[in-house]
Every structure is written in C-alpha cells, then in structure tokens.
Coordinates of C-alpha atoms in Angstrom, one line a residue:
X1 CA 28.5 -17.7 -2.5
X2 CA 30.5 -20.2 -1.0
X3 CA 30.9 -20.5 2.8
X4 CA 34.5 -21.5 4.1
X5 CA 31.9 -24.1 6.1
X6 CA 31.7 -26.7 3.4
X7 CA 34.7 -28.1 2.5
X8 CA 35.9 -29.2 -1.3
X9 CA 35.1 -32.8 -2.4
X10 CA 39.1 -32.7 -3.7
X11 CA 42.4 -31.6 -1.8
X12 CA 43.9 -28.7 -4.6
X13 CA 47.5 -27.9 -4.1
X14 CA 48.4 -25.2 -6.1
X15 CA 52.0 -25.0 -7.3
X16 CA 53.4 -21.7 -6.5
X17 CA 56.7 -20.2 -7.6
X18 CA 58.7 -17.8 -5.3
X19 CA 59.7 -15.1 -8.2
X20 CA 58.7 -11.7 -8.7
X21 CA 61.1 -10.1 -6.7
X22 CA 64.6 -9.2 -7.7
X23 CA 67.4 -10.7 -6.5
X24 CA 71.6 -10.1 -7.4
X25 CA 72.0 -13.5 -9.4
X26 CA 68.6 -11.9 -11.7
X27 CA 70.3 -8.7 -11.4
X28 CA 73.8 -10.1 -13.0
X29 CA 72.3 -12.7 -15.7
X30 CA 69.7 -10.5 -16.5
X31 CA 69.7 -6.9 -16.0
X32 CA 69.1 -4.8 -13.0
X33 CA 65.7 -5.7 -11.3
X34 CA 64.8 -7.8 -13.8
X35 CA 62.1 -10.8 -12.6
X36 CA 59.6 -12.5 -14.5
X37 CA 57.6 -9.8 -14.7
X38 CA 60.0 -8.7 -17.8
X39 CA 59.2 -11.7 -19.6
X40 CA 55.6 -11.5 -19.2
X41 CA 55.4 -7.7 -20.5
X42 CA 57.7 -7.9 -23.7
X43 CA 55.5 -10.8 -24.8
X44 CA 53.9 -10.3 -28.4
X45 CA 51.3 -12.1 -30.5
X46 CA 53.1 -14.7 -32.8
X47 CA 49.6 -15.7 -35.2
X48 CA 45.8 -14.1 -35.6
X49 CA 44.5 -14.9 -32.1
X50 CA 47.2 -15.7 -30.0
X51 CA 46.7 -14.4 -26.5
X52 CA 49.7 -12.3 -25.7
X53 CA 50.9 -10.6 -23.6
X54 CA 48.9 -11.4 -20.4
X55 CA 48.5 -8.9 -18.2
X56 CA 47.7 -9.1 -14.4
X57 CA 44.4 -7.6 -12.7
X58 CA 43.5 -7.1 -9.2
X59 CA 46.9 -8.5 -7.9
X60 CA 49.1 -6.4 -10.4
X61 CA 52.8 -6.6 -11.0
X62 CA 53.2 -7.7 -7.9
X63 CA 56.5 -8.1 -5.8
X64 CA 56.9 -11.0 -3.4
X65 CA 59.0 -9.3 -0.9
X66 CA 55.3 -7.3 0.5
X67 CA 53.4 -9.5 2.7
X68 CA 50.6 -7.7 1.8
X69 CA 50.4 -9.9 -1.8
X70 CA 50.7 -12.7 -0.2
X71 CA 47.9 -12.4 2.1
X72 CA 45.6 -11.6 -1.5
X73 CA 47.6 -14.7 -2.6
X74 CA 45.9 -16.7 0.0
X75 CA 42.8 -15.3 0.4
X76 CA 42.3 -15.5 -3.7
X77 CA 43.0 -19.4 -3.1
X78 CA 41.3 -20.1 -0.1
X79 CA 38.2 -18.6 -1.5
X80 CA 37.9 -20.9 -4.7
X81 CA 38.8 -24.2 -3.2
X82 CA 42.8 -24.2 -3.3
X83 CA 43.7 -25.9 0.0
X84 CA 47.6 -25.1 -0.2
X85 CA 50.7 -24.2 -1.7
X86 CA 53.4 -25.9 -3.1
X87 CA 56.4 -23.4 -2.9
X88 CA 59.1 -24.1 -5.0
X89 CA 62.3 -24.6 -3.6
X90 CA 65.8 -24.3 -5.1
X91 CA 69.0 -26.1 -3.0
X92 CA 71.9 -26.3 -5.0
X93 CA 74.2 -27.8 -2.8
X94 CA 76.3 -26.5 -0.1
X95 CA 73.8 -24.7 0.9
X96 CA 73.1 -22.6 -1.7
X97 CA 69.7 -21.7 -2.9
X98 CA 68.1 -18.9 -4.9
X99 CA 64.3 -17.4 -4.1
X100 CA 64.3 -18.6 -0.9
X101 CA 63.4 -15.2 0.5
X102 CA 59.2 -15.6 0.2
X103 CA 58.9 -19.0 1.6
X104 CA 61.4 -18.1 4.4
X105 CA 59.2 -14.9 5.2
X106 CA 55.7 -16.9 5.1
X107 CA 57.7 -19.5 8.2
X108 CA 58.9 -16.8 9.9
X109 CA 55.9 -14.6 10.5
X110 CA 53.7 -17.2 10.5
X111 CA 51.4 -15.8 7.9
X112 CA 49.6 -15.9 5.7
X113 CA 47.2 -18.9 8.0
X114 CA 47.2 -20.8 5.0
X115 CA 48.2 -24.4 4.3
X116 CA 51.6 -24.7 2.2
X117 CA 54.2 -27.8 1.1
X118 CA 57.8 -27.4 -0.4
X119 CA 58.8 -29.0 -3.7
X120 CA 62.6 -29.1 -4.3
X121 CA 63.4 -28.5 -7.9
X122 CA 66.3 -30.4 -8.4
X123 CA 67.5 -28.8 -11.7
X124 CA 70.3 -26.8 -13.5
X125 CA 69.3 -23.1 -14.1
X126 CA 70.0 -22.7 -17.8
X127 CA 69.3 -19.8 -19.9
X128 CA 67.3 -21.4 -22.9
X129 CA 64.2 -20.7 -20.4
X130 CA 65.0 -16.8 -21.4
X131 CA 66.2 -16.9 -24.5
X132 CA 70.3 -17.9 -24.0
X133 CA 70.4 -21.2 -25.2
X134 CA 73.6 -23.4 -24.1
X135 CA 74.2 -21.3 -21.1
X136 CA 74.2 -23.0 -17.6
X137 CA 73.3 -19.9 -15.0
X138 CA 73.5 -22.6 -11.5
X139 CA 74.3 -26.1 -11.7
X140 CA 72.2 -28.5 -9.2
X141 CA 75.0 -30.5 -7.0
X142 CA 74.7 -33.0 -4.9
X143 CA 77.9 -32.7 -2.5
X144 CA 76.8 -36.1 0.1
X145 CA 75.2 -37.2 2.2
X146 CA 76.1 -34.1 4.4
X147 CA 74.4 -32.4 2.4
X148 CA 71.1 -34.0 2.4
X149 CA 71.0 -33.6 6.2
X150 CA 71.8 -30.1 6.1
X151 CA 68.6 -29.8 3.5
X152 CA 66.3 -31.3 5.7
X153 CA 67.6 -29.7 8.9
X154 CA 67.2 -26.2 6.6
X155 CA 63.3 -27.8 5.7
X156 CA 62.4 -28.8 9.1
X157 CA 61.2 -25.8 10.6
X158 CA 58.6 -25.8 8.4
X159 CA 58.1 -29.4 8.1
X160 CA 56.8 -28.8 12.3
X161 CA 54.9 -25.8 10.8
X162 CA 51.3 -26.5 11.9
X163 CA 50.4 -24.8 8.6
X164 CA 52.3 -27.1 7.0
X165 CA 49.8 -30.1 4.5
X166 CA 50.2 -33.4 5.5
X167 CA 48.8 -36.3 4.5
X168 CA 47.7 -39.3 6.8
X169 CA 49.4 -37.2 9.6
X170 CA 52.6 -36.7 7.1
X171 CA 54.0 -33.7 5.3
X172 CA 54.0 -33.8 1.8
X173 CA 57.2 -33.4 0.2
X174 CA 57.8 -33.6 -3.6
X175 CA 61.1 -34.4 -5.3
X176 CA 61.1 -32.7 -8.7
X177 CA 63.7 -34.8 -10.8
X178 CA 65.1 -38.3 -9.2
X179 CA 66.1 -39.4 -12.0
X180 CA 68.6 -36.6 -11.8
X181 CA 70.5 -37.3 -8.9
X182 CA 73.4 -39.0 -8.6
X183 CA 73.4 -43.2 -9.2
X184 CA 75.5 -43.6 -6.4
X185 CA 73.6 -46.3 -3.8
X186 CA 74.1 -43.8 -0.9
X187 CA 72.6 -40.8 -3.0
X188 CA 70.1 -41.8 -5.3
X189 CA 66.5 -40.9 -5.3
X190 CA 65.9 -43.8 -2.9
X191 CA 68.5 -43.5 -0.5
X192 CA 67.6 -39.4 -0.3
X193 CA 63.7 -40.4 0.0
X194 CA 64.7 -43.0 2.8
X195 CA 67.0 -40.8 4.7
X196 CA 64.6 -38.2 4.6
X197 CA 62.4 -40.3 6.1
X198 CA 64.5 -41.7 8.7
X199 CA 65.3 -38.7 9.6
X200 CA 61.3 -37.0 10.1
X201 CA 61.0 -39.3 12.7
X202 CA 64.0 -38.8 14.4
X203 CA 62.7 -35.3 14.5
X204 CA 59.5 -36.1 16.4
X205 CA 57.4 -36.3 12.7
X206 CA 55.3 -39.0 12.1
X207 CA 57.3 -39.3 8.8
X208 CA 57.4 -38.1 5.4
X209 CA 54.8 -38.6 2.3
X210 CA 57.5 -38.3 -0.2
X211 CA 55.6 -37.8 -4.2
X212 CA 57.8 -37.2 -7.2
X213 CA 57.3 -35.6 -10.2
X214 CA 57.3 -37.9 -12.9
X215 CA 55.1 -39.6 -15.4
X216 CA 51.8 -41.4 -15.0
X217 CA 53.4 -44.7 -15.3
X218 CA 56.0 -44.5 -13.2
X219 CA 55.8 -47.2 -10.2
X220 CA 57.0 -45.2 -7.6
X221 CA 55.3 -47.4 -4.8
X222 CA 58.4 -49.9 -6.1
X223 CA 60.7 -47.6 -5.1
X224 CA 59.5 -46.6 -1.8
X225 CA 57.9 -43.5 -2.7
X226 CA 54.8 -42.8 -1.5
X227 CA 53.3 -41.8 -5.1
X228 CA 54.0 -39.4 -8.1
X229 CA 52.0 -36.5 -9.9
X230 CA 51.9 -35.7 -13.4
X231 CA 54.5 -34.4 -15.3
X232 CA 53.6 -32.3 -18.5
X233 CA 56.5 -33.9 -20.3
X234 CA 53.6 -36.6 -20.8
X235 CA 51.8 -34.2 -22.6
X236 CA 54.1 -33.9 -25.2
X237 CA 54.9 -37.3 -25.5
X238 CA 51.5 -38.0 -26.3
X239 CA 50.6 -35.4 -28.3
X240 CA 53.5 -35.6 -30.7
X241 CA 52.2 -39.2 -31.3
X242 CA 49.6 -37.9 -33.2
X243 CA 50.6 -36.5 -36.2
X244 CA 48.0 -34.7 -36.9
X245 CA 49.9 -32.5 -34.8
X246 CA 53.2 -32.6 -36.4
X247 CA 55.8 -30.0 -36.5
X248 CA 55.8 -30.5 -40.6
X249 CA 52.0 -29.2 -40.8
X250 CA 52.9 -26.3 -37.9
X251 CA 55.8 -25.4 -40.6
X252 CA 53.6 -25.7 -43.6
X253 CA 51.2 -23.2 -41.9
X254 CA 54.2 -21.0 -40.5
X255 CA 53.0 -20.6 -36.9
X256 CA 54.9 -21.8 -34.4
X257 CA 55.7 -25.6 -34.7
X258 CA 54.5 -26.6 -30.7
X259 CA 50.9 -25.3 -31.2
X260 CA 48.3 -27.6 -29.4
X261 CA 44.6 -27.0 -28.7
X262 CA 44.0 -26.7 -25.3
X263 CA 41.1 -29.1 -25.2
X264 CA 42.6 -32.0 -27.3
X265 CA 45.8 -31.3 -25.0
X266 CA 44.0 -32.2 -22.4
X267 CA 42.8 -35.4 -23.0
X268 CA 46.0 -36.6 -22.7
X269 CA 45.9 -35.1 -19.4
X270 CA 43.9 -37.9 -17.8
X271 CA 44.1 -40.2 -20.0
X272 CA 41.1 -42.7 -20.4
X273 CA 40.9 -42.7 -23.9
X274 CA 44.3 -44.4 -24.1
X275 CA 44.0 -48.6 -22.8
X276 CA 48.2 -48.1 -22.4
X277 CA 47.7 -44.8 -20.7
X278 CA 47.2 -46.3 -17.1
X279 CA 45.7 -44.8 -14.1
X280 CA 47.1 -45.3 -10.9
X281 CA 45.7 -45.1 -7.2
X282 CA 49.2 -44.3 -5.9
X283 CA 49.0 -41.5 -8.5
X284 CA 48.5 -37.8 -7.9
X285 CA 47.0 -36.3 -11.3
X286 CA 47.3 -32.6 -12.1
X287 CA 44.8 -29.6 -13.6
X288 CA 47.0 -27.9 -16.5
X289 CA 46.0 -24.1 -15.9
X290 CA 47.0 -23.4 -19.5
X291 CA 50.4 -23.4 -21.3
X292 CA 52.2 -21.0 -22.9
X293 CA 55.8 -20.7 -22.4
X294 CA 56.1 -17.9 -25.9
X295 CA 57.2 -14.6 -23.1
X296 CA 60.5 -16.8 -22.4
X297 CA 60.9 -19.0 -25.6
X298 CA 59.1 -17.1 -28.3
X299 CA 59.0 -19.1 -31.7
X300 CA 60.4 -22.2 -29.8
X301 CA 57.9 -22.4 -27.5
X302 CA 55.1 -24.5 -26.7
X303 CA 51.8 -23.3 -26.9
X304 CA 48.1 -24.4 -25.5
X305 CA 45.9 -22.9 -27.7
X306 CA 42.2 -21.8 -26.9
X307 CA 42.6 -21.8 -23.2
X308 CA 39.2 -20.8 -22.3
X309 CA 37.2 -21.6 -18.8
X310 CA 34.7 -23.8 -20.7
X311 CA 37.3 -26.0 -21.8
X312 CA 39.2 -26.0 -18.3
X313 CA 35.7 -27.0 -16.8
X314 CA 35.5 -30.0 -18.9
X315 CA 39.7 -30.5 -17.8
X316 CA 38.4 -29.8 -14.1
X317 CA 35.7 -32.2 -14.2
X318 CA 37.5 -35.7 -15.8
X319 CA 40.7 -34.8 -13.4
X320 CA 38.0 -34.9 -10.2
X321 CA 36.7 -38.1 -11.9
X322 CA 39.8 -39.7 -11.7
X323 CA 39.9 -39.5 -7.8
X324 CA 36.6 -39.4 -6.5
X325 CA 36.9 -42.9 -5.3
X326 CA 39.6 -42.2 -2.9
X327 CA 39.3 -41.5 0.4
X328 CA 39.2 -37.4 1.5
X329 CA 42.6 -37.7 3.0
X330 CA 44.2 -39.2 -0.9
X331 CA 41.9 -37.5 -2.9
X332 CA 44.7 -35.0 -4.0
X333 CA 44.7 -33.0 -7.2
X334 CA 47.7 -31.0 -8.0
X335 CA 47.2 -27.5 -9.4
X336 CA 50.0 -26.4 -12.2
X337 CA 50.1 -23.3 -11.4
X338 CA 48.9 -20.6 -9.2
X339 CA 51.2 -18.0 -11.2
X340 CA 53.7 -18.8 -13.4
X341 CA 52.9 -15.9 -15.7
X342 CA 56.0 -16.3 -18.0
X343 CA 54.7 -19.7 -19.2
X344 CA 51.1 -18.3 -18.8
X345 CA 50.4 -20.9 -16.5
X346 CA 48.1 -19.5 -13.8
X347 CA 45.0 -18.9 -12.1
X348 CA 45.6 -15.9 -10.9
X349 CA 43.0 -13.1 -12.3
X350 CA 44.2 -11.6 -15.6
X351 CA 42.2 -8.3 -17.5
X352 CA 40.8 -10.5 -20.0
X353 CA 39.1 -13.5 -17.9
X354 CA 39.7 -11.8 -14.3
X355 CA 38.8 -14.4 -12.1
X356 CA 36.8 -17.0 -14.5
X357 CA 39.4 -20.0 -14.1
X358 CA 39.6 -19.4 -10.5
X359 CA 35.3 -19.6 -10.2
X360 CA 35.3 -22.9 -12.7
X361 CA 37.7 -24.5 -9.8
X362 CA 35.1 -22.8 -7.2
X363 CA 32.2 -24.3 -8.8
X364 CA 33.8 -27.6 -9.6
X365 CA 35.1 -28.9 -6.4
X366 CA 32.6 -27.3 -3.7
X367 CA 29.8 -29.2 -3.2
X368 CA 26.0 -28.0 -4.0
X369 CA 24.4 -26.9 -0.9
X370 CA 22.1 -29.0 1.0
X371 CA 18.8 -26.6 1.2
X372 CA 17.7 -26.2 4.7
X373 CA 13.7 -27.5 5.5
X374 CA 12.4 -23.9 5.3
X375 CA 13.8 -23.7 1.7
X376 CA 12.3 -27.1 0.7
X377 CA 8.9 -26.1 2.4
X378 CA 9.5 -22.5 0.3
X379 CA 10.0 -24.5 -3.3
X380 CA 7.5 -27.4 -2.9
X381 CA 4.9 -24.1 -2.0
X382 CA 5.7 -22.3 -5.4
X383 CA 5.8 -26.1 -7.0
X384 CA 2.0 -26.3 -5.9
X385 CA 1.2 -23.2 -7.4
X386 CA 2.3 -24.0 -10.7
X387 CA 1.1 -27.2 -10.7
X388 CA -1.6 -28.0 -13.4

C-alpha cells in the first residue's frame, strides 16, 4: 500500500467538472432533473465491442449538491496520486455563470482538505454536445473590462484559499479558449492575463501562474503566459493525417467514422515520434483518461477505442517521461478527466474495471519504496540460503 508519506515523482491535476446536479437552465433545455447522468445511461453499443453504456461503481450516480461525494471524490484522488482539482468554471458575463454551486460549496465549508484550481471555460453552450445541433443554449460574453474585475474579485476568495495549488508560490489559473475573446487591445487574452495579474498582487498574492489551453506548439511564453497544456484538438489533427484512419475506410466498414485506437491515439499524445511535433519546457502535457463522447453525440462522435489499463500504463509512463527533468515544483501533468462520464472520460471506478485506471496512476507516479536495513538484512539472509 501506499503511505500518504511518500510523495508522487509528478504534480497530477485532475480536471473536474461541477455537473451532476440539476439545475433550472438543465431543467428548461433539457427536461426536469435532467444532468449528465441522462446521457451516460441511454448510451448504447454502436459496433461488436464497443463499451457502452458505462456505468458507475462505488461512487454511483452521484449528485454534487452532498458533500458526502465529494469527500469520496477526494479521498479516491488523494489515494492514487492526484494532487488537485481543476474545477471548471463557467462566467458568462455580467456575472452570470452556470454550475457554480459545487465549487462555491467546497470554498465555503472549507472541505474537502484537498488541493483544487479553477479553469474558466470561456465558451458558448451549444446543444450539438446533446444532440441539438445549431442551437446556442448561453453565449460566452465579454461585457469590459468591468467585467474582468468583477471575475477575479468573484475568484479571489478562493485564489487566498490555502487549499488552493500554486505553483512557485502562485495559483494556477487556466484560461480555456483565448483565442476566443475579443481582439480588442484592452480585452484580449493578454490584456485579461495581464490584468489578472496586476490585480493578484494588488490583492496581497504573490501573482498569478496563468496556463492556457491550447496546443503543443503554441508559444505562450511570447505572449506573457506562463505556459499551456494540451488540448485534444491536437489529437485529431494528428490523427486524421494519417489516413489510415480516414473517414472513407470508417464508412466502408459502417462504424462510426471517428473510431481511433486508443493506443495509436496516444502517441500523438506526447509526441516523440513526430521531429515537427515539438516538446516544450513551458508546456504542461496531459494523460487522456479515455475518449468517448458516443452518450452525447452518438454516430457523430469520436471514439477511443480499446481503452484498457495496459495501454493507459504505457500513456502514463511516456507523459511522466516528458517531464521528469523538471524541477518538483514544474513537473506538472494534467489529468483529462476525473469524471466526465458523458464523454467517458474518467478515472473514477466503473463496474467493469472498478478502480484499475486509478491503481496504473498509483503505481506509476509513486515512487518504489526504499526497504529499511532490517528488510535488506531479511533478503540478503534468504539470498544466502539459496545460494549455490
């Protein structure tokens, strides 16, 4: 077993989505109480093999709102290496925001004790994730400047959370899609990142360590940012490259055109067997928890077939290669995702592999223990005896 005294060899930040509870925009797009949950269920098999639907274990269908979960949550996490969550968080503008309610809860009552960071998902809600395509649910504004203080003064209690991950004495922020705000010079990406900032340590903070979400080439050092982790876009881009993976063979075999396996997905995950495919210090790289996005898309969605824990240990093992040189304190491996079940993209247990992906990442990034001098006296004894 693995004592909480030895710490992991990399820094795990699982992202974390703030679902699974109902709430009355859900309730009027959707249906009464409907949450993800719905997706996940009325999933189906769409080939011979297919792993649908997933079903939840020893956390069951849980709802966010009990405090109880998210204790589990944290003890699952904490047990198998994860070092924090990355809530996502949804401002619209004006101070609107949607499934706020769990992350507000965790600041407020101070628990669970465990290590969290916010990522702002700076997107338009549009119903092609369930199934209405062309059909905008909340559009992402950007009202002013105003408006960015008001977001950070909203963040800021938890930003002084003592909880709350920081990096070099920082916390860790991430901005989901810069390229998506405004190209005014007094709201861009940089001018938000730099206000931001400005602001922290008018605050009393040390500052911000400001990542964004965007590919593995993307310089963000040039633009101020303080690095960038991996966006699965890049998958795709890579993958449908190769064209031995081409939608005309998916529709010659009739199964669903975006059907990957898992383990040649993933070495575009990291990358080293691509010279154009670089690998960046300032660069945050991610562990894919499988993809599956079928219980929202059906036949339009992408799929990561094979998923299995062998071939997420090999995934584990070249993403820890990638930033074992770095100091502790940058040695940062982002986790996507602790549950996003409708995209079955998750570590949590499930009734077929229960907690096998979460033990890979246990045995992966905690190191061996050293044996004590009684046990080396104990195995150079039993050595002797079977000595020749």
């Amino acid at each position: 077993m693995h004592g909480s005294s030895r710490r992991p060899i990399v820094r795990l930040i699982a992202n974390y989505l703030p679902q699974y509870h109902p709430f009355p925009e859900n309730d009027a797009w959707h249906g009464k109480g409907f949450t993800e949950w719905t997706n996940v269920v009325r999933a189906r098999p769409l080939f011979p093999g297919h792993y649908q639907p997933r079903v939840p274990s020893e956390l069951g269908f849980y709802d966010l709102r009990v405090p109880e979960t998210r204790e589990q949550q944290a003890d699952l996490a904490r047990e198998h290496g994860i070092e924090a969550f990355c809530y996502w968080h949804y401002w619209f503008g004006n101070g609107k925001m949607l499934m706020e309610r769990p992350l507000r809860e965790v600041i407020e009552s101070g628990r669970p004790d465990f290590p969290f960071c916010v990522a702002w998902a700076n997107e338009t809600w549009k119903g092609v994730w369930y199934g209405a395509k062309g059909r905008t649910l909340m559009e992402q504004t950007y009202p002013g400047v105003e408006d960015y203080v008001a977001h950070f003064n909203y963040l800021l209690p938890a930003f002084k959370d003592p909880r709350y991950l920081r990096v070099d004495g920082k916390p860790l922020f991430m901005l989901f899609r810069p390229d998506d705000m405004p190209k005014l010079p007094e709201l861009n990406a940089v001018a938000f990142m730099r206000l931001w900032k400005d602001l922290a340590v008018k605050a009393g903070l040390p500052g911000l360590h400001i990542i964004a979400y965007k590919q593995d080439d993307w310089p963000g050092h040039q633009w101020g940012f303080d690095g960038a982790t991996f966006s699965h876009q890049s998958i795709m881009r890579w993958l449908n490259r190769d064209k031995k993976f081409g939608p005309f063979l998916r529709r010659l075999l009739k199964r669903p055109v975006h059907v990957y396996d898992f383990a040649e997905a993933a070495r575009y995950m990291h990358g080293p067997d691509y010279p154009d495919y670089p690998v960046r210090d300032d660069h945050y790289p991610s562990i894919i928890a499988g993809w599956d996005n079928s219980p929202r898309c059906a036949e339009d969605a992408t799929i990561l077939h094979n998923f299995t824990p062998e071939a997420f240990r090999a995934h584990v093992r070249n993403v820890i290669a990638r930033v074992i040189h770095k100091p502790l304190e940058q040695r940062i491996v982002f986790v996507k995702s602790w549950n996003e079940w409708a995209e079955s993209n998750y570590l949590e247990p499930d009734m077929r592999y229960g907690r096998a992906f979460l033990e890979v990442l246990r045995d992966e990034v905690f190191p061996a223990p050293v044996p004590t001098s009684e046990e080396t006296s104990t195995q150079n004894s039993e050595l002797a005896h079977v000595a020749p």
